[in-house]
Coordinates of C-alpha atoms in Angstrom, one line a residue:
X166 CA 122.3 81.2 106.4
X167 CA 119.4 82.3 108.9
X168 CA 119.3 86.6 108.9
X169 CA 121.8 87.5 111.9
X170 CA 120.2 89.3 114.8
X171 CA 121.9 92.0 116.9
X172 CA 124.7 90.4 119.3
X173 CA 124.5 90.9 123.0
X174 CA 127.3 93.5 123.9
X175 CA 129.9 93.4 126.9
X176 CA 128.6 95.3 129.5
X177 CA 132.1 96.6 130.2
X178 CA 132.0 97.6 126.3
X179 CA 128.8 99.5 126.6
X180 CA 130.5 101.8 129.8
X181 CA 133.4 102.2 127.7
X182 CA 131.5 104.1 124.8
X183 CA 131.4 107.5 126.1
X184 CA 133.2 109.8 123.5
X185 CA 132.6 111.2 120.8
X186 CA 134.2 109.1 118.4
X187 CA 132.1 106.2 120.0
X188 CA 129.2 107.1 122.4
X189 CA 126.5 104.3 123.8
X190 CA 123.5 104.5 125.4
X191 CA 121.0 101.8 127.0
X192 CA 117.2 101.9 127.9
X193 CA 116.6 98.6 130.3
X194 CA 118.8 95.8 127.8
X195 CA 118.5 97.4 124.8
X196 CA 121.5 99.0 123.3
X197 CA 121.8 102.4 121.2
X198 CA 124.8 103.7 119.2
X199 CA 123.8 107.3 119.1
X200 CA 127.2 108.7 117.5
X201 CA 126.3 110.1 114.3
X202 CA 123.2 111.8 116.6
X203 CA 125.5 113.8 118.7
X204 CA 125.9 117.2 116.4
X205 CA 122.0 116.9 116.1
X206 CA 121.0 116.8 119.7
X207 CA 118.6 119.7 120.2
X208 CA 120.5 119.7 123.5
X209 CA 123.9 119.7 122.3
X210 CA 126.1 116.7 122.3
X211 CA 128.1 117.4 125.3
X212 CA 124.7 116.6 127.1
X213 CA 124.6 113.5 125.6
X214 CA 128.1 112.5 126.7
X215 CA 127.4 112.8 130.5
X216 CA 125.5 110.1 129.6
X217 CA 127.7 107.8 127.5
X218 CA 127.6 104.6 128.4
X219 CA 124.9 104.3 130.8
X220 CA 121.1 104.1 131.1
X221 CA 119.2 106.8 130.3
X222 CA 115.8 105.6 131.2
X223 CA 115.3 107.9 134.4
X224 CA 116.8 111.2 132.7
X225 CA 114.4 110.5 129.3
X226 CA 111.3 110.4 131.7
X227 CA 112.2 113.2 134.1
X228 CA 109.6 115.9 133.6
X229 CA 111.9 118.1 135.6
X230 CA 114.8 118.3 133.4
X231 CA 113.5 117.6 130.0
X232 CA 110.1 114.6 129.1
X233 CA 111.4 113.4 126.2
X234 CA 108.7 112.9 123.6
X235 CA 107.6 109.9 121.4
X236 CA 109.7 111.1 118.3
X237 CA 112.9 110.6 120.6
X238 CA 112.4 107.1 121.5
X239 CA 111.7 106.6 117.9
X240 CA 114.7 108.1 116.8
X241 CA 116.5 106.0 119.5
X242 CA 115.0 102.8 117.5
X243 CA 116.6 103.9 114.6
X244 CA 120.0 103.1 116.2
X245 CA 119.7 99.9 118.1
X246 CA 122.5 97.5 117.8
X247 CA 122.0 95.4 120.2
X248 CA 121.3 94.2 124.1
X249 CA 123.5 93.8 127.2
X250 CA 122.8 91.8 129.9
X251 CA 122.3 94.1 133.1
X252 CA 123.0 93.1 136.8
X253 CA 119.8 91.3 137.5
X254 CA 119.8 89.3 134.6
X255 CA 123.0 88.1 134.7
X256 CA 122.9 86.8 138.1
X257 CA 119.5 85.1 137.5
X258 CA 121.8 83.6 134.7
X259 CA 124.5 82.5 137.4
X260 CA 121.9 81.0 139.6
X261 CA 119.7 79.1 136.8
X262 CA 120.0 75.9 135.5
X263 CA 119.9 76.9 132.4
X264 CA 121.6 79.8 131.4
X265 CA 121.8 79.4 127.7
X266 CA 118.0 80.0 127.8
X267 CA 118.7 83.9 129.4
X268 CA 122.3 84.6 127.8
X269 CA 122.7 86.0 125.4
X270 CA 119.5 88.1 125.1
X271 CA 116.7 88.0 123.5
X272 CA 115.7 84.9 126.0
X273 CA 114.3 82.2 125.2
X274 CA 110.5 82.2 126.5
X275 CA 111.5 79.8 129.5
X276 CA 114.1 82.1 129.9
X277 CA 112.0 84.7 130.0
X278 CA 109.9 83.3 132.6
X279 CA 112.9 82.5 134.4
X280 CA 113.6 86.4 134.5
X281 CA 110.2 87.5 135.2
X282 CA 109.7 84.8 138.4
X283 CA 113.2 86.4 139.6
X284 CA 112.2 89.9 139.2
X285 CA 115.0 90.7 136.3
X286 CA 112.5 91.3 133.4
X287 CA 112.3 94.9 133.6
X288 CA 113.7 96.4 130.4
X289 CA 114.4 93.3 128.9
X290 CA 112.7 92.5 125.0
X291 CA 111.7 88.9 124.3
X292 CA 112.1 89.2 120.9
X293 CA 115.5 89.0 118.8
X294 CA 115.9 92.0 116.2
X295 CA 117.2 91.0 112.6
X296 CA 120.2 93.4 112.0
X297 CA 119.8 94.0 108.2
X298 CA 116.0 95.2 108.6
X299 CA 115.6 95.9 112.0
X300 CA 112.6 93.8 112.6
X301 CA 111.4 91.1 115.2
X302 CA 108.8 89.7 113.7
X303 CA 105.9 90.3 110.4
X304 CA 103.8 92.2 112.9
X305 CA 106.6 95.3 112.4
X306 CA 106.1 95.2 108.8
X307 CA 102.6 96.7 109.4
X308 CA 103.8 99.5 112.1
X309 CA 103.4 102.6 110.2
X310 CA 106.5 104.9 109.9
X311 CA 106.8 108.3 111.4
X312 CA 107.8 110.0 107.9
X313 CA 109.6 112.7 109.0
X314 CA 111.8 111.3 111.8
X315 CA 112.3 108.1 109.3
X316 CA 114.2 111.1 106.5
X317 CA 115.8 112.9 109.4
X318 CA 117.4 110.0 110.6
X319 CA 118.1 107.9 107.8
X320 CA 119.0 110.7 105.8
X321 CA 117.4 108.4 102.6
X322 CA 114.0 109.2 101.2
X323 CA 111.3 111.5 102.6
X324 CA 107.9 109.0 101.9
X325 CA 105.9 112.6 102.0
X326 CA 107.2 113.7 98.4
X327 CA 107.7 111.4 95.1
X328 CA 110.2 108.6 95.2
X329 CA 111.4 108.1 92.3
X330 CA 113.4 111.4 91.2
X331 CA 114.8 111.3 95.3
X332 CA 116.4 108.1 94.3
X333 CA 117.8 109.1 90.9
X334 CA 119.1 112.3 92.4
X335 CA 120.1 111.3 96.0
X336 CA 123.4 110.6 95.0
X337 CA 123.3 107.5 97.4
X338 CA 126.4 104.7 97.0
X339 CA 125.3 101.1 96.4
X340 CA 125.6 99.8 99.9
X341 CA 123.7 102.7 101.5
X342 CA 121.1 101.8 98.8
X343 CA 121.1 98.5 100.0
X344 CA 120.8 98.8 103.5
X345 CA 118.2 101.2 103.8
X346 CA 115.8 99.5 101.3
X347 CA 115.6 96.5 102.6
X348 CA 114.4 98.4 106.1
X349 CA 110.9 97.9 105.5
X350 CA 108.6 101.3 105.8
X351 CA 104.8 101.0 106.4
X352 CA 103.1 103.8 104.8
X353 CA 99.8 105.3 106.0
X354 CA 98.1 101.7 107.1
X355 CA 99.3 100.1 103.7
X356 CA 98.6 103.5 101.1
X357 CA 100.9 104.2 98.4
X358 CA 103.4 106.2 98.9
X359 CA 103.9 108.7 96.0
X360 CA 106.4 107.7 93.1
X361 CA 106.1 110.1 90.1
X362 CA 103.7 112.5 91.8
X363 CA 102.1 113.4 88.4
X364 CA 99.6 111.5 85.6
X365 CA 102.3 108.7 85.4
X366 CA 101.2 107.8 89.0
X367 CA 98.2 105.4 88.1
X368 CA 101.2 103.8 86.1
X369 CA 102.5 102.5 89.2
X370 CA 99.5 100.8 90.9
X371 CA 97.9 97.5 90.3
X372 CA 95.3 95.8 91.9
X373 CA 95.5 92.5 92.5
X374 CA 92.1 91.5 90.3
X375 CA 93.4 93.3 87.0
X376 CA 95.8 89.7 86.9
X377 CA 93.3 87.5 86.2
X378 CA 91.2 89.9 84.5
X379 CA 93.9 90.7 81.8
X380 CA 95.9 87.0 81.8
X381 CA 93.3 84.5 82.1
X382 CA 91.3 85.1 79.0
X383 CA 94.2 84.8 76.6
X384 CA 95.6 81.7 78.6
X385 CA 92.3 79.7 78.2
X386 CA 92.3 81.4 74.5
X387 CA 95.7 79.9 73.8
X388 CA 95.1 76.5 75.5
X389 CA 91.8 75.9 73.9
X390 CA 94.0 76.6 70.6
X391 CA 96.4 73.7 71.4
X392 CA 94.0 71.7 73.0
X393 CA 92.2 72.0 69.0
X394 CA 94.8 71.2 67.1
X395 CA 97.1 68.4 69.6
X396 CA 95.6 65.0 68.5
X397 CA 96.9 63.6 71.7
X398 CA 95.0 65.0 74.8
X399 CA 97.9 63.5 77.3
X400 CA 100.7 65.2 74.9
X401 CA 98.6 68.3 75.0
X402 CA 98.2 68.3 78.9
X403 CA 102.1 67.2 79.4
X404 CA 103.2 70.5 77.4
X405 CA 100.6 72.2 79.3
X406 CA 101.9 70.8 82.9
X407 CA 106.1 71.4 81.8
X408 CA 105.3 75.0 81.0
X409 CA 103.6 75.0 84.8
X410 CA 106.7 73.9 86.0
X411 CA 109.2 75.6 83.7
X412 CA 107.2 78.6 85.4
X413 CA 107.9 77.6 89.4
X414 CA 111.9 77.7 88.2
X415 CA 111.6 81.3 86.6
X416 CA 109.6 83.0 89.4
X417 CA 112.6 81.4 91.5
X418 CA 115.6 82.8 89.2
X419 CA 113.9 85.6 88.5
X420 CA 113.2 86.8 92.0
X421 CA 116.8 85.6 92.5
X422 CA 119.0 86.4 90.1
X423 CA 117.4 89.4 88.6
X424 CA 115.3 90.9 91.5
X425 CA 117.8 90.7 94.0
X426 CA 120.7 91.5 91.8
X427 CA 122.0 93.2 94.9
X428 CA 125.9 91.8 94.8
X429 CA 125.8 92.6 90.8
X430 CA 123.9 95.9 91.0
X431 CA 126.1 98.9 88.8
X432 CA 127.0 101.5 91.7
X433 CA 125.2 104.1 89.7
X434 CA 121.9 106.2 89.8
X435 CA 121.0 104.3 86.6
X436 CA 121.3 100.8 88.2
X437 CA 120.1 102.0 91.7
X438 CA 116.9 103.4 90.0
X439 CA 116.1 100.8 87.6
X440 CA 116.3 98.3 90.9
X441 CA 114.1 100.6 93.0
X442 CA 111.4 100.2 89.8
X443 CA 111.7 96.6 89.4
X444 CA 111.6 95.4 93.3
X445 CA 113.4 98.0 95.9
X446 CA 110.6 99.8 95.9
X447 CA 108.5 96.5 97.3
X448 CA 111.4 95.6 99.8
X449 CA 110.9 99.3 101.2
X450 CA 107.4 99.5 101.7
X451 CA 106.4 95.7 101.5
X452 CA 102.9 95.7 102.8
X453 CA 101.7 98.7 99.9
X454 CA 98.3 97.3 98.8
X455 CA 98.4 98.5 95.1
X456 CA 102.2 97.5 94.3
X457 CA 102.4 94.0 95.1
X458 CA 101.3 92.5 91.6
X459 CA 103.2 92.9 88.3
X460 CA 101.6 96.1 85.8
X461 CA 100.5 94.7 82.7
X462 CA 103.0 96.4 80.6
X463 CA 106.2 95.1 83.0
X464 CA 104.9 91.9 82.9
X465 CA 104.3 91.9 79.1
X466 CA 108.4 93.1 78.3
X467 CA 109.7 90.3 80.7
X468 CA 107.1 87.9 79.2
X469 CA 107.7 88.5 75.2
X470 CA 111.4 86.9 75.4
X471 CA 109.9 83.8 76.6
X472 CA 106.9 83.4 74.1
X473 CA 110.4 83.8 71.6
X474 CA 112.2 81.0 73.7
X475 CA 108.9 79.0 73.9
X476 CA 108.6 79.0 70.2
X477 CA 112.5 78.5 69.4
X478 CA 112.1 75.2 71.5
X479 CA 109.5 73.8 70.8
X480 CA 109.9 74.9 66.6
X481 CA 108.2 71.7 65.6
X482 CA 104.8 72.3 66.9
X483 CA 103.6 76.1 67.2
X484 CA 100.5 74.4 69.5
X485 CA 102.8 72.7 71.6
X486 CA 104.8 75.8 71.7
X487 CA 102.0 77.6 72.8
X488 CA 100.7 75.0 75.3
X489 CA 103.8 75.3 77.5
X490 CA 103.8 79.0 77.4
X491 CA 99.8 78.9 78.4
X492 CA 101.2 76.4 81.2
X493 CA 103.7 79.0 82.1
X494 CA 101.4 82.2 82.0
X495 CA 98.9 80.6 84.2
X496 CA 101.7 79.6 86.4
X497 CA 102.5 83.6 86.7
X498 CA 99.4 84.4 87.7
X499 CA 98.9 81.8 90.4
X500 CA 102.2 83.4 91.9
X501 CA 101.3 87.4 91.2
X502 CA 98.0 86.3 93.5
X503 CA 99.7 84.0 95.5
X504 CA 102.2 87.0 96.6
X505 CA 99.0 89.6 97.6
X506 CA 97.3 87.3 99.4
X507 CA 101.0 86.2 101.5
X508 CA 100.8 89.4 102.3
X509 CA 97.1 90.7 102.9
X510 CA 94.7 88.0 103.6
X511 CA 94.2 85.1 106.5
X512 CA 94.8 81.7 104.1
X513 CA 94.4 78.0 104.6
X514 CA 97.0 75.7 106.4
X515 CA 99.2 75.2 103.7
X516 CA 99.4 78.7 102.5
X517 CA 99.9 79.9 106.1
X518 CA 102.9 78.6 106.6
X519 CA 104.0 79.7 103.0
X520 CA 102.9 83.4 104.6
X521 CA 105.3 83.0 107.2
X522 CA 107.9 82.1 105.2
X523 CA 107.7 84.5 102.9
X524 CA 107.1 87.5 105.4
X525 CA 110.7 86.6 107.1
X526 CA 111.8 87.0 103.7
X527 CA 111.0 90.8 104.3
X528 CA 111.2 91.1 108.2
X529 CA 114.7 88.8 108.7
X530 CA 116.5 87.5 106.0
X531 CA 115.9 89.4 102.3
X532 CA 119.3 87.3 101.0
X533 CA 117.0 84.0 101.0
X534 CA 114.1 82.6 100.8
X535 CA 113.0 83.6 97.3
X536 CA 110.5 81.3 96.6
X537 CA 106.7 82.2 96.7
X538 CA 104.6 79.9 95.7
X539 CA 106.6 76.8 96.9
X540 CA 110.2 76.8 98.8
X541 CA 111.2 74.0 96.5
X542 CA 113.9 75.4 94.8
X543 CA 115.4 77.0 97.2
X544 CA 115.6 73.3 98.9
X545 CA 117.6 72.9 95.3
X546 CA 119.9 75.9 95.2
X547 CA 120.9 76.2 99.6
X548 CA 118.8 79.2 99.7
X549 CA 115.7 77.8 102.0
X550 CA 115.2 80.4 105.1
X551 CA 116.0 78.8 108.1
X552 CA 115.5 80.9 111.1
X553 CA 117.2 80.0 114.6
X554 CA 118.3 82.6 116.1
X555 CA 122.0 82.6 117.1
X556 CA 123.4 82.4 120.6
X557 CA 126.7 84.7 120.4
X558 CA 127.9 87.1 122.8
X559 CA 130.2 89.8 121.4
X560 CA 131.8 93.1 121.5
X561 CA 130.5 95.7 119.2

């Protein structure tokens, strides 16, 4: 299932949200639900209301009455649910040929063009926003996040003190969990944001060259044992090759099953945490240079099980045993550096498009696409990302 953008709304709908149990605003086609913002208007919310359903463009720019400042349109952003279709637009819609390239909005890019040769463009985005992150596109992964109007909207974690004791003691239920770390944050140009705050912090950060560094010399160590004491070079390279790809199906049910344990995860602070450790905390700030690769000691408390299951397997041949978990080991690192340069470095052909897939992993659709170094398995399980972007008009 492709991640579902924001729906284009009724225009009689939009008019018809001017309360305060319900209260709507527009800016060109866009489409706010500024409710829960109405007891914090520095204005009051009664001045908000004489504005319910309609556009506010003109009284946010007039330097008479009030010029609204940057933070506001941000905190506007924050509450975008989806687009309506204004005059212009919809009777370049009537008049075109086809009008399943303008309606429902985003446009296509003929559509687009369509609007702009008809003078109907103004206000309206050409790009669709994804509704569980509120992202077009990976170029809004690297936007960087106003920290204090982020926590005084979302109410979720201030990115200017230490992470992980807000999570533990926010109190937050499961589903607001959910939601608001999968919204991606970009903090200061890719830094990390603090998570202890004390000597535990180095902890937390790992370049991507300590991988190799640490994993490589014991794989070649191990392999050179097998390769010693395997009479058979082909039997030798076979175990060596199914522990490769033994590997490419664990990174897949790993990053599946136990990294995005979202359905399954305990509605508790203990659950909530230990998901925010293991790969929340990567979901909510995706593009953080220094926490993209596995630490050492992680890696080394999810890796002992298998070197048991390795050897319980294979029982008969400790240097086949071995072989396949040197197989498997190297296969981790290619993915650990595989996954930093996705995100941080211009790649070959191949590895482009890999980029692109995984990035709308984080930017559209965090419920698939969970393979890294190939999308193979998620051609096997019905979880491949596929990304058209839905043509439904509804009411909010």
């Amino acid at each position: 299932m492709p991640g579902r953008t924001l729906p284009t709304i009724l225009s009689s709908d939009v008019k018809s949200r001017n309360t305060t149990k319900s209260c709507y605003v527009t800016l060109g086609t866009k489409v706010f639900d500024i409710t829960p913002f109405l007891a914090d208007h520095p204005g009051g919310g009664d001045l908000i209301l004489q504005y319910g359903g309609k556009d506010v463009t003109e009284i946010m720019g007039d330097e008479i009455s009030h010029t609204h400042s940057e933070a506001a349109y941000e905190i506007l952003d924050d509450h975008l649910i989806g687009f309506v279709a204004t005059d212009p637009v919809m009777k370049t819609a009537v008049k075109s040929q086809h009008p399943d390239n303008i309606i429902p909005l985003p446009p296509t890019q003929d559509g687009m063009q369509e609007l702009k040769s008809n003078g109907a463009a103004d206000g309206v985005s050409p790009k669709g926003v994804y509704s569980t992150t509120g992202m077009s596109s990976a170029e809004d992964l690297s936007i960087e996040t106003d920290l204090s109007a982020d926590y005084r909207t979302h109410k979720f974690l201030d990115l200017n003190r230490p992470l992980l004791m807000q999570v533990w003691n926010g109190g937050f239920s499961k589903d607001f969990y959910l939601e608001q770390v999968h919204r991606p944050r970009h903090y200061k140009g890719g830094a990390s944001a603090p998570l202890f705050g004390n000597f535990l912090e180095p902890l937390s950060k790992t370049p991507w060259w300590v991988i190799p560094i640490v994993w490589l010399p014991p794989v070649a160590y191990g392999t050179f044992l097998s390769f010693m004491n395997i009479p058979n070079t082909l039997a030798m390279a076979a175990y060596w090759i199914l522990g490769l790809g033994i590997w490419t199906l664990v990174e897949y049910v790993l990053h599946r099953g136990l990294f995005h344990i979202d359905g399954y995860l305990p509605d508790n602070r203990v659950g909530i945490t230990l998901h925010f450790l293991l790969h929340g905390i990567h979901h909510y700030l995706p593009m953080d240079k220094l926490r993209l690769v596995m630490p050492p000691t992680m890696f080394i408390a999810l890796a002992t099980p298998f070197w048991k299951l390795a050897h319980a397997v294979f029982f008969y041949n400790w240097y086949a045993a071995t072989a396949v978990y040197c197989g498997g080991i190297f296969g981790y690192v290619c993915y650990d550096l595989t996954h930093y340069f996705l995100h941080h470095r211009t790649l070959p052909s191949y590895y482009r498009e890999l980029k692109r897939y995984h990035l709308q992993h984080h930017f559209a659709d965090y419920e698939n696409g969970f393979g890294v170094t190939s999308r193979f398995w998620d051609r096997v399980f019905g979880t491949e990302l596929a990304m058209p972007i839905p043509k439904v008009v509804k009411a909010a």
